[in-house]
Amino acid sequence: MGNVNAPAENAVSAESAGTAGRGEVPPAAPAADTDVRQRWTDLAEELEAAQFNYYVRDAPTISDAEYDAKLRELAALEEAHPDLRTPSSPTQRVGGTYSTEFDTVQHRRPMQSLDDVFSLEELREWALRVQTELDRAEVGMTCELKVDGLAVNLLYEHGRLVRAATRGDGRTGEDVTLNVRTIDAVPVQLTGEAVPELIEIRGEVYFPVEAFRELNAALVEAGKAPFANPRNSAAGSLRQKDPRVTASRALSMVAHGVGDVRWGPHGPPQRWSSMTDLYDLLGSWGVPVSRHNRHVTSLAQVEEMIAHYAEHRHDVEHEIDGIVVKVDDFGMQRQLGSTSRAPRWATAYKFPPEEVNTRLLDIRVQVGRTGRVTPYGVMEPVLVAGSTVSQATLHNAGEVARKGVLIGDTVVLRKAGDVIPEIVAPVVDLRDGSEREFVMPETCPSCGSRLAPAKEGDADLRCPNARSCPAQLTERVFHIASRGALDVEALGGEAALALTDPEAAREKVVAARAVAAGHGPVPDEDALEAAEVELPPRQEPVLATEARLFDLTAEDLRNVKIWREVRQGGRPTGEWEQRPFFWTQPKLRGDGTVREAAKPTANTERMLAELDKAKSQPLWRVLVALSIRHVGPTAARALATELGSVEAIREADVERLAAVDGVGPTIAESLKEWFAVDWHREILDRWAAAGVRMADERDASTPRTLEGLTIVVTGSLEGFSRDSAKEAVLARGGKAAGSVSKKTDYVVVGENAGSKEAKARELGRPILDEDGFVALLDGGPDAVAELTQQP
């Protein structure tokens, strides 16, 4: 999706550039009016949902191109109205969620993303900005193929591979060490000279195209379903629980940067000043580096490489979706710096998407976690950009009308960025008169509530029945279990559906039985009603809201059944039956007596144990699990650290909430609105009664040395990451601010501090180095005063 898979590591330090020059609020910047704020809210919500569906559900809802366009619009709004920008905004983080199958590990340096360009004009504008900021007519650069694989972070200590992790959200990822060790291209031990004491090597794991074809051929021959595309198969192979499965796949890897580096007493080698030096050094250690990398000195050479691989992209040994351009010199990289999510010294030119034609069989709608109702197209399956596609989003009814798409049309299907399918337009010349218009439903397909825009003029329709709409409830329960919230294993999408809407497939069953009774391919209402009467009574769901989730027992789940289609030889028969979901079927003897009684399945026991374990998760995770709009991990951590309990957050007014660093007015208003709803309070009360943590215990051993003080930390510190420095301030009662103002008490300056240091000097605010920061944490302002008085 967009740029989340692009290599973007600073060869010196992914954090070193900080956010110099960005995130500062210009004094004259206008505050956002209501319409602008609402547009920001809608965009942020849609982008967050798109990331969730793409990474967690493997069910993309918008195209890559649409995602990029909306992200750009959101960034433009925040540029014009800085008061809208929050740390949880999609513009401020590297999206990405990860599997629940592996332990979470923290990268020593964050893995950043890349900003994308989609035309030569945009590329030239980027190059001109670089030249202008560096005051140089020519800037040496590296051109690299943008590998369409899975980003990994390899940690070597004294030359030995000790950990391998996926990118995850950029800060934390999945520990896949055992699986990565099976990849022949990844050295377990670095060889050669000048090997550092510690280094994070970033790269892309990929499935070679030829090996992928051979694997799929073998799967088909064995009667198994083939993989959709090399990238998905690489990701799936790397996430296998059994490393022997990974070892059986011909995965490879190519390095494209480094994160943290600690050289030791011998220091860095003589040639350690550029990306070119880095790649030479990596190669000398036995780390695979792309043979397609080029060093260039002009934009014409960059465009030449783009033109060549645009024509020969399928001649490369791995899938690619663009060209990455990086400033070669490390010193220039530091001078250009980074935003919070991407370096300014690199960009990714994205190739135009590939397109095919297919027939649009139907347009249906789905209901998301926030009630947004989205039309999507159901198409004849077609192979495009390496994968078979049968569904694609249509965003909203207005978009369907704008594109002029009719059910039955032959449509142009595009896979933007080779990832997400999008219906572009109909092929009008191929119409035969049988096509029909799509009519947006007036009621929610899940609960029957009348649909309406959230406010007048909104393009999207929403289901207002947030409390008990089965579709919304299912999505919220699934979100509670996600890795970014309470991390409840065995509570996946199917289990969430069984808990909240076990009759979800009933309409399909009714239609199938009516057809089987001879009422034609489209049975009338009488036939459907007759088939409905023949079925068992509808089940009441175990959960009517999230409130009872942590009260569930195995006995509560004994009678939950779901509809499954009967299959023979792996093929559907058109017959349906109800089967227990959380319990096993009793096993009978030949005479009909019970040989083995029904019992909870192993997954059910694991789910209940995980729910019990989740009760002790820290407060910030509970806040994320509540599905409060805009409250993601960043804001939740800040709220939990500063206010300490759900009760304190609920009682705080908007001004107090907005004053919490990382929250701001938009999130503060959202919090107050959420706590004002009766059934939301019921959720909190039931969870608290069940033992879910509603307050964090404050560590009495941590002195509250910074009460009432506002601290800004800028640049790279040796002993602190950006997050750990922030948490250290918050834990001692201080406010960790993101920008310097007259109200700032201290500015802690590390390497490559940038404009915040200049601002602090301009305003005459006290400036501390890292030693001063440690003294401030330990003893407060008095300790700093003593430090400055020492000879």
Short mmCIF file of C-alpha atoms in Angstrom, two decimals, residues 102-497:
data_model
loop_
_atom_site.label_atom_id
_atom_site.label_comp_id
_atom_site.label_asym_id
_atom_site.label_seq_id
_atom_site.Cartn_x
_atom_site.Cartn_y
_atom_site.Cartn_z
CA PHE A 102 5.17 -14.21 16.36
CA ASP A 103 6.60 -12.30 19.29
CA THR A 104 6.85 -8.53 18.97
CA VAL A 105 10.34 -7.02 18.99
CA GLN A 106 11.44 -3.39 18.92
CA HIS A 107 13.84 -2.10 16.29
CA ARG A 108 16.82 -0.24 17.68
CA ARG A 109 16.18 2.48 15.11
CA PRO A 110 12.77 2.98 13.46
CA MET A 111 12.32 1.68 9.93
CA GLN A 112 11.04 4.65 7.98
CA SER A 113 8.96 4.70 4.83
CA LEU A 114 9.42 6.62 1.58
CA ASP A 115 7.51 9.44 -0.04
CA ASP A 116 6.38 8.46 -3.55
CA VAL A 117 6.32 10.35 -6.83
CA PHE A 118 4.22 9.23 -9.78
CA SER A 119 5.52 11.31 -12.66
CA LEU A 120 8.82 12.62 -14.01
CA GLU A 121 7.59 16.14 -13.22
CA GLU A 122 7.21 15.27 -9.53
CA LEU A 123 10.62 13.57 -9.57
CA ARG A 124 12.20 16.70 -11.06
CA GLU A 125 10.54 18.85 -8.40
CA TRP A 126 11.99 16.61 -5.69
CA ALA A 127 15.46 16.75 -7.27
CA LEU A 128 15.27 20.56 -7.54
CA ARG A 129 14.34 20.83 -3.84
CA VAL A 130 17.33 18.66 -2.96
CA GLN A 131 19.70 20.73 -5.08
CA THR A 132 18.30 23.99 -3.67
CA GLU A 133 18.59 22.89 -0.03
CA LEU A 134 22.13 21.62 -0.60
CA ASP A 135 23.05 24.63 -2.77
CA ARG A 136 24.58 22.34 -5.40
CA ALA A 137 24.04 22.10 -9.14
CA GLU A 138 24.87 18.39 -9.13
CA VAL A 139 24.19 15.82 -6.42
CA GLY A 140 25.50 12.26 -6.59
CA MET A 141 22.72 9.71 -6.13
CA THR A 142 22.08 5.99 -6.11
CA CYS A 143 19.29 4.48 -8.23
CA GLU A 144 17.88 1.18 -6.98
CA LEU A 145 15.08 -1.14 -8.02
CA LYS A 146 12.12 -0.97 -5.63
CA VAL A 147 11.78 -4.65 -4.75
CA ASP A 148 8.20 -5.79 -4.15
CA GLY A 149 8.89 -8.04 -1.18
CA LEU A 150 8.76 -8.08 2.61
CA ALA A 151 10.94 -5.60 4.52
CA VAL A 152 13.17 -7.14 7.19
CA ASN A 153 15.59 -5.84 9.81
CA LEU A 154 18.63 -8.05 10.54
CA LEU A 155 20.48 -7.41 13.81
CA TYR A 156 24.10 -8.55 13.93
CA GLU A 157 26.23 -8.46 17.09
CA HIS A 158 29.97 -9.04 16.65
CA GLY A 159 29.15 -10.20 13.13
CA ARG A 160 26.65 -12.88 14.16
CA LEU A 161 22.96 -12.75 13.23
CA VAL A 162 21.08 -12.61 16.54
CA ARG A 163 17.65 -11.42 15.41
CA ALA A 164 15.57 -10.90 12.31
CA ALA A 165 12.31 -8.97 12.37
CA THR A 166 9.70 -7.74 9.92
CA ARG A 167 9.06 -4.00 9.52
CA GLY A 168 5.74 -4.09 11.40
CA ASP A 169 4.67 -0.55 12.21
CA GLY A 170 8.19 0.82 11.72
CA ARG A 171 9.02 0.74 15.40
CA THR A 172 8.13 -2.84 16.31
CA GLY A 173 7.87 -5.93 14.15
CA GLU A 174 7.62 -9.72 14.26
CA ASP A 175 10.53 -11.88 15.36
CA VAL A 176 11.15 -14.19 12.37
CA THR A 177 14.74 -15.12 13.20
CA LEU A 178 14.46 -18.88 12.77
CA ASN A 179 12.75 -18.52 9.41
CA VAL A 180 15.20 -15.93 8.08
CA ARG A 181 18.11 -18.19 9.04
CA THR A 182 16.82 -20.69 6.47
CA ILE A 183 17.35 -18.19 3.61
CA ASP A 184 20.64 -19.03 1.90
CA ALA A 185 21.26 -15.43 0.83
CA VAL A 186 21.23 -14.17 4.44
CA PRO A 187 24.62 -14.69 6.12
CA VAL A 188 24.49 -16.07 9.64
CA GLN A 189 28.02 -14.69 10.22
CA LEU A 190 29.44 -11.56 8.61
CA THR A 191 32.93 -12.10 7.19
CA GLY A 192 35.70 -9.79 6.09
CA GLU A 193 37.22 -6.70 7.69
CA ALA A 194 35.81 -3.77 9.69
CA VAL A 195 32.74 -5.70 10.91
CA PRO A 196 31.05 -3.50 13.56
CA GLU A 197 30.19 -4.60 17.08
CA LEU A 198 26.51 -4.10 16.29
CA ILE A 199 24.59 -3.28 13.13
CA GLU A 200 21.00 -3.38 11.89
CA ILE A 201 20.92 -4.30 8.20
CA ARG A 202 17.67 -3.51 6.40
CA GLY A 203 16.57 -5.32 3.27
CA GLU A 204 13.78 -6.92 1.31
CA VAL A 205 12.98 -10.64 1.34
CA TYR A 206 11.54 -11.73 -2.00
CA PHE A 207 10.48 -14.79 -3.93
CA PRO A 208 12.42 -15.04 -7.21
CA VAL A 209 9.97 -15.03 -10.11
CA GLU A 210 11.24 -18.26 -11.65
CA ALA A 211 11.20 -20.10 -8.31
CA PHE A 212 7.68 -18.79 -7.69
CA ARG A 213 6.49 -20.22 -11.00
CA GLU A 214 8.05 -23.59 -10.17
CA LEU A 215 6.43 -23.62 -6.73
CA ASN A 216 2.99 -22.83 -8.17
CA ALA A 217 3.39 -25.53 -10.82
CA ALA A 218 4.22 -28.06 -8.10
CA LEU A 219 1.23 -26.97 -6.01
CA VAL A 220 -1.16 -27.33 -8.96
CA GLU A 221 0.28 -30.74 -9.80
CA ALA A 222 -0.33 -31.82 -6.19
CA GLY A 223 -3.94 -30.64 -6.39
CA LYS A 224 -3.37 -27.63 -4.15
CA ALA A 225 -4.28 -23.99 -4.72
CA PRO A 226 -1.41 -21.86 -6.12
CA PHE A 227 -0.19 -18.67 -4.48
CA ALA A 228 -1.58 -15.38 -5.81
CA ASN A 229 1.72 -13.54 -6.34
CA PRO A 230 5.40 -13.63 -5.33
CA ARG A 231 5.11 -10.96 -2.66
CA ASN A 232 2.25 -12.68 -0.82
CA SER A 233 3.99 -16.03 -1.04
CA ALA A 234 7.21 -14.50 0.31
CA ALA A 235 5.31 -12.95 3.23
CA GLY A 236 3.45 -16.19 3.88
CA SER A 237 6.63 -18.24 3.67
CA LEU A 238 8.44 -15.99 6.13
CA ARG A 239 5.56 -16.24 8.61
CA GLN A 240 5.40 -20.05 8.71
CA LYS A 241 5.37 -21.47 12.24
CA ASP A 242 7.57 -24.35 11.08
CA PRO A 243 10.93 -23.04 9.73
CA ARG A 244 11.22 -26.21 7.64
CA VAL A 245 8.39 -24.92 5.46
CA THR A 246 10.26 -21.65 4.97
CA ALA A 247 13.42 -23.60 4.16
CA SER A 248 11.56 -25.45 1.42
CA ARG A 249 10.80 -22.15 -0.35
CA ALA A 250 13.50 -20.55 -2.50
CA LEU A 251 13.41 -17.14 -0.81
CA SER A 252 16.16 -14.61 -1.29
CA MET A 253 17.07 -11.19 0.10
CA VAL A 254 18.70 -7.96 -0.99
CA ALA A 255 20.00 -5.28 1.40
CA HIS A 256 19.18 -1.61 0.89
CA GLY A 257 20.32 0.19 4.03
CA VAL A 258 21.19 0.05 7.71
CA GLY A 259 19.71 1.31 10.94
CA ASP A 260 21.70 1.41 14.17
CA VAL A 261 25.49 0.95 13.92
CA ARG A 262 28.04 0.64 16.75
CA TRP A 263 31.57 0.31 15.44
CA GLY A 264 33.49 -0.35 18.63
CA PRO A 265 37.01 0.82 19.48
CA HIS A 266 38.34 0.47 15.93
CA GLY A 267 35.81 3.00 14.64
CA PRO A 268 34.30 3.08 11.16
CA PRO A 269 36.39 2.16 8.10
CA GLN A 270 38.01 4.86 5.99
CA ARG A 271 35.41 4.53 3.24
CA TRP A 272 32.20 5.17 5.17
CA SER A 273 30.68 8.33 3.82
CA SER A 274 28.07 7.31 1.24
CA MET A 275 25.49 4.75 0.13
CA THR A 276 28.03 3.53 -2.42
CA ASP A 277 30.53 2.89 0.40
CA LEU A 278 27.81 1.15 2.39
CA TYR A 279 26.90 -1.23 -0.42
CA ASP A 280 30.57 -2.02 -1.10
CA LEU A 281 31.08 -2.76 2.59
CA LEU A 282 27.93 -4.89 2.86
CA GLY A 283 29.04 -6.90 -0.14
CA SER A 284 32.48 -7.45 1.41
CA TRP A 285 30.79 -8.91 4.50
CA GLY A 286 28.81 -11.39 2.43
CA VAL A 287 25.50 -9.48 2.53
CA PRO A 288 23.59 -9.61 -0.79
CA VAL A 289 23.36 -6.24 -2.54
CA SER A 290 21.40 -5.66 -5.75
CA ARG A 291 23.46 -5.94 -8.91
CA HIS A 292 21.06 -3.43 -10.49
CA ASN A 293 22.12 -0.50 -8.27
CA ARG A 294 23.61 2.46 -10.15
CA HIS A 295 25.54 5.52 -9.03
CA VAL A 296 24.41 8.56 -11.04
CA THR A 297 25.37 12.21 -11.17
CA SER A 298 22.48 13.69 -13.13
CA LEU A 299 18.70 13.53 -13.26
CA ALA A 300 18.96 12.46 -16.91
CA GLN A 301 20.68 9.27 -15.77
CA VAL A 302 17.91 8.65 -13.23
CA GLU A 303 15.27 9.06 -15.92
CA GLU A 304 17.22 6.74 -18.21
CA MET A 305 17.10 3.99 -15.58
CA ILE A 306 13.38 4.59 -15.01
CA ALA A 307 12.68 4.31 -18.74
CA HIS A 308 14.73 1.12 -19.06
CA TYR A 309 13.06 -0.76 -16.21
CA ALA A 310 9.60 0.51 -17.06
CA GLU A 311 10.05 -1.45 -20.28
CA HIS A 312 11.95 -4.39 -18.75
CA ARG A 313 10.35 -4.66 -15.29
CA HIS A 314 9.35 -8.27 -15.93
CA ASP A 315 12.87 -9.24 -17.02
CA VAL A 316 14.25 -8.85 -13.48
CA GLU A 317 14.69 -11.85 -11.16
CA HIS A 318 12.17 -10.40 -8.69
CA GLU A 319 8.99 -8.30 -8.83
CA ILE A 320 9.53 -4.52 -8.83
CA ASP A 321 7.12 -1.60 -8.72
CA GLY A 322 9.40 1.39 -9.16
CA ILE A 323 12.81 2.97 -8.78
CA VAL A 324 14.22 4.31 -5.49
CA VAL A 325 16.46 7.38 -5.72
CA LYS A 326 18.71 8.31 -2.77
CA VAL A 327 21.20 11.08 -2.17
CA ASP A 328 24.49 9.18 -2.00
CA ASP A 329 26.50 11.22 0.51
CA PHE A 330 25.75 10.65 4.22
CA GLY A 331 26.62 14.21 5.16
CA MET A 332 24.14 15.54 2.62
CA GLN A 333 21.54 13.10 3.93
CA ARG A 334 21.99 14.51 7.43
CA GLN A 335 21.76 18.04 6.08
CA LEU A 336 18.45 17.26 4.35
CA GLY A 337 17.05 15.39 7.35
CA SER A 338 13.77 13.51 7.68
CA THR A 339 10.14 13.97 8.59
CA SER A 340 8.68 11.74 11.31
CA ARG A 341 7.96 9.03 8.76
CA ALA A 342 10.22 9.48 5.72
CA PRO A 343 13.65 10.86 4.76
CA ARG A 344 13.84 13.97 2.59
CA TRP A 345 16.97 12.61 0.92
CA ALA A 346 15.20 9.76 -0.86
CA THR A 347 12.08 9.17 -2.92
CA ALA A 348 10.42 6.34 -4.82
CA TYR A 349 9.27 6.71 -8.39
CA LYS A 350 6.24 4.42 -8.78
CA PHE A 351 5.62 2.78 -12.13
CA PRO A 352 2.20 3.25 -13.71
CA PRO A 353 -0.22 0.49 -12.66
CA GLU A 354 -1.15 -2.40 -14.92
CA GLU A 355 -4.68 -2.73 -16.29
CA VAL A 356 -6.90 -5.52 -17.65
CA ASN A 357 -10.55 -5.90 -18.68
CA THR A 358 -13.08 -8.14 -16.93
CA ARG A 359 -16.85 -8.37 -16.45
CA LEU A 360 -18.55 -6.73 -13.47
CA LEU A 361 -21.03 -9.34 -12.22
CA ASP A 362 -22.55 -7.40 -9.34
CA ILE A 363 -22.13 -4.43 -6.99
CA ARG A 364 -22.63 -5.14 -3.30
CA VAL A 365 -22.00 -3.20 -0.11
CA GLN A 366 -20.13 -3.89 3.10
CA VAL A 367 -20.34 -2.18 6.50
CA GLY A 368 -17.14 -1.19 8.31
CA ARG A 369 -16.24 -0.76 11.98
CA THR A 370 -17.37 2.88 12.06
CA GLY A 371 -20.59 2.23 10.13
CA ARG A 372 -19.33 3.44 6.76
CA VAL A 373 -21.13 1.58 3.95
CA THR A 374 -18.87 0.90 0.98
CA PRO A 375 -19.92 -0.48 -2.43
CA TYR A 376 -17.62 -3.04 -3.99
CA GLY A 377 -17.59 -4.80 -7.32
CA VAL A 378 -17.80 -8.56 -7.77
CA MET A 379 -16.09 -9.53 -11.03
CA GLU A 380 -15.20 -12.51 -13.12
CA PRO A 381 -11.82 -13.56 -11.68
CA VAL A 382 -8.95 -12.18 -13.74
CA LEU A 383 -5.16 -12.30 -13.49
CA VAL A 384 -3.62 -8.85 -13.20
CA ALA A 385 -0.13 -7.84 -12.01
CA GLY A 386 0.61 -11.36 -10.85
CA SER A 387 -2.53 -12.11 -8.82
CA THR A 388 -6.10 -13.22 -9.42
CA VAL A 389 -8.68 -10.56 -8.59
CA SER A 390 -12.44 -11.01 -8.16
CA GLN A 391 -13.40 -7.99 -6.01
CA ALA A 392 -12.57 -4.28 -6.01
CA THR A 393 -13.78 -1.28 -4.07
CA LEU A 394 -16.05 1.42 -5.52
CA HIS A 395 -15.78 3.73 -2.47
CA ASN A 396 -19.31 5.22 -2.41
CA ALA A 397 -22.46 5.63 -4.51
CA GLY A 398 -21.22 8.96 -5.87
CA GLU A 399 -18.05 7.29 -7.13
CA VAL A 400 -20.09 4.59 -8.90
CA ALA A 401 -22.13 7.29 -10.63
CA ARG A 402 -19.06 9.38 -11.45
CA LYS A 403 -17.35 6.45 -13.13
CA GLY A 404 -20.55 5.51 -14.96
CA VAL A 405 -20.22 1.83 -14.06
CA LEU A 406 -23.20 -0.47 -14.64
CA ILE A 407 -23.68 -4.00 -13.34
CA GLY A 408 -22.85 -6.29 -16.26
CA ASP A 409 -20.30 -3.91 -17.79
CA THR A 410 -16.92 -4.95 -19.05
CA VAL A 411 -14.70 -2.78 -16.87
CA VAL A 412 -11.09 -1.68 -16.83
CA LEU A 413 -9.46 -3.11 -13.70
CA ARG A 414 -6.24 -1.62 -12.43
CA LYS A 415 -3.90 -2.88 -9.76
CA ALA A 416 -2.22 0.31 -8.58
CA GLY A 417 1.23 -0.38 -7.27
CA ASP A 418 0.73 -4.04 -8.20
CA VAL A 419 -1.17 -4.51 -4.96
CA ILE A 420 -4.73 -3.24 -4.66
CA PRO A 421 -7.45 -3.64 -7.30
CA GLU A 422 -9.46 -0.66 -8.52
CA ILE A 423 -12.29 -0.43 -11.06
CA VAL A 424 -11.25 2.45 -13.31
CA ALA A 425 -14.07 2.79 -15.86
CA PRO A 426 -16.53 0.84 -18.04
CA VAL A 427 -15.79 -0.14 -21.64
CA VAL A 428 -18.91 1.53 -23.00
CA ASP A 429 -18.50 0.22 -26.56
CA LEU A 430 -18.98 -3.36 -25.33
CA ARG A 431 -22.42 -2.79 -23.77
CA ASP A 432 -25.30 -4.89 -25.18
CA GLY A 433 -28.24 -3.37 -23.29
CA SER A 434 -28.45 -5.97 -20.54
CA GLU A 435 -26.50 -3.82 -18.08
CA ARG A 436 -28.33 -2.23 -15.14
CA GLU A 437 -27.68 0.61 -12.71
CA PHE A 438 -26.53 0.08 -9.16
CA VAL A 439 -28.92 1.38 -6.51
CA MET A 440 -27.40 2.17 -3.13
CA PRO A 441 -29.46 0.51 -0.38
CA GLU A 442 -31.43 2.76 1.91
CA THR A 443 -31.03 0.45 4.88
CA CYS A 444 -28.04 -1.29 6.44
CA PRO A 445 -27.59 -4.79 4.96
CA SER A 446 -26.49 -6.03 8.37
CA CYS A 447 -29.04 -4.59 10.81
CA GLY A 448 -31.71 -2.87 8.67
CA SER A 449 -31.15 0.63 10.09
CA ARG A 450 -31.78 3.52 7.70
CA LEU A 451 -28.53 4.78 6.23
CA ALA A 452 -27.63 8.46 6.28
CA PRO A 453 -24.58 10.73 5.92
CA ALA A 454 -22.86 11.65 9.18
CA LYS A 455 -23.55 15.27 8.22
CA GLU A 456 -25.12 17.10 5.31
CA GLY A 457 -22.97 17.02 2.20
CA ASP A 458 -21.00 13.89 3.10
CA ALA A 459 -20.41 11.52 0.20
CA ASP A 460 -20.45 8.44 2.44
CA LEU A 461 -23.52 6.82 3.93
CA ARG A 462 -23.26 5.35 7.41
CA CYS A 463 -25.23 2.96 9.54
CA PRO A 464 -26.13 4.92 12.71
CA ASN A 465 -26.71 1.76 14.78
CA ALA A 466 -23.22 1.70 16.23
CA ARG A 467 -24.31 -0.12 19.38
CA SER A 468 -25.67 -3.32 17.93
CA CYS A 469 -25.23 -3.41 14.15
CA PRO A 470 -23.76 -6.93 13.76
CA ALA A 471 -21.28 -5.89 11.07
CA GLN A 472 -19.90 -2.99 13.12
CA LEU A 473 -19.84 -5.08 16.28
CA THR A 474 -17.99 -7.90 14.53
CA GLU A 475 -15.33 -5.47 13.31
CA ARG A 476 -14.95 -3.91 16.77
CA VAL A 477 -14.55 -7.28 18.49
CA PHE A 478 -11.99 -8.29 15.89
CA HIS A 479 -10.19 -4.99 16.50
CA ILE A 480 -10.06 -5.64 20.26
CA ALA A 481 -8.14 -8.83 19.57
CA SER A 482 -5.68 -7.22 17.15
CA ARG A 483 -1.97 -6.99 17.91
CA GLY A 484 -2.17 -3.21 18.21
CA ALA A 485 -4.91 -3.43 20.87
CA LEU A 486 -5.23 -6.27 23.44
CA ASP A 487 -3.49 -8.92 21.32
CA VAL A 488 -5.90 -11.84 21.89
CA GLU A 489 -4.79 -14.88 19.94
CA ALA A 490 -7.42 -17.29 18.57
CA LEU A 491 -9.98 -14.48 18.40
CA GLY A 492 -9.81 -13.93 14.66
CA GLY A 493 -12.36 -12.78 12.13
CA GLU A 494 -14.32 -16.04 12.07
CA ALA A 495 -14.50 -16.24 15.86
CA ALA A 496 -15.59 -12.58 16.09
CA LEU A 497 -18.34 -13.31 13.54
#
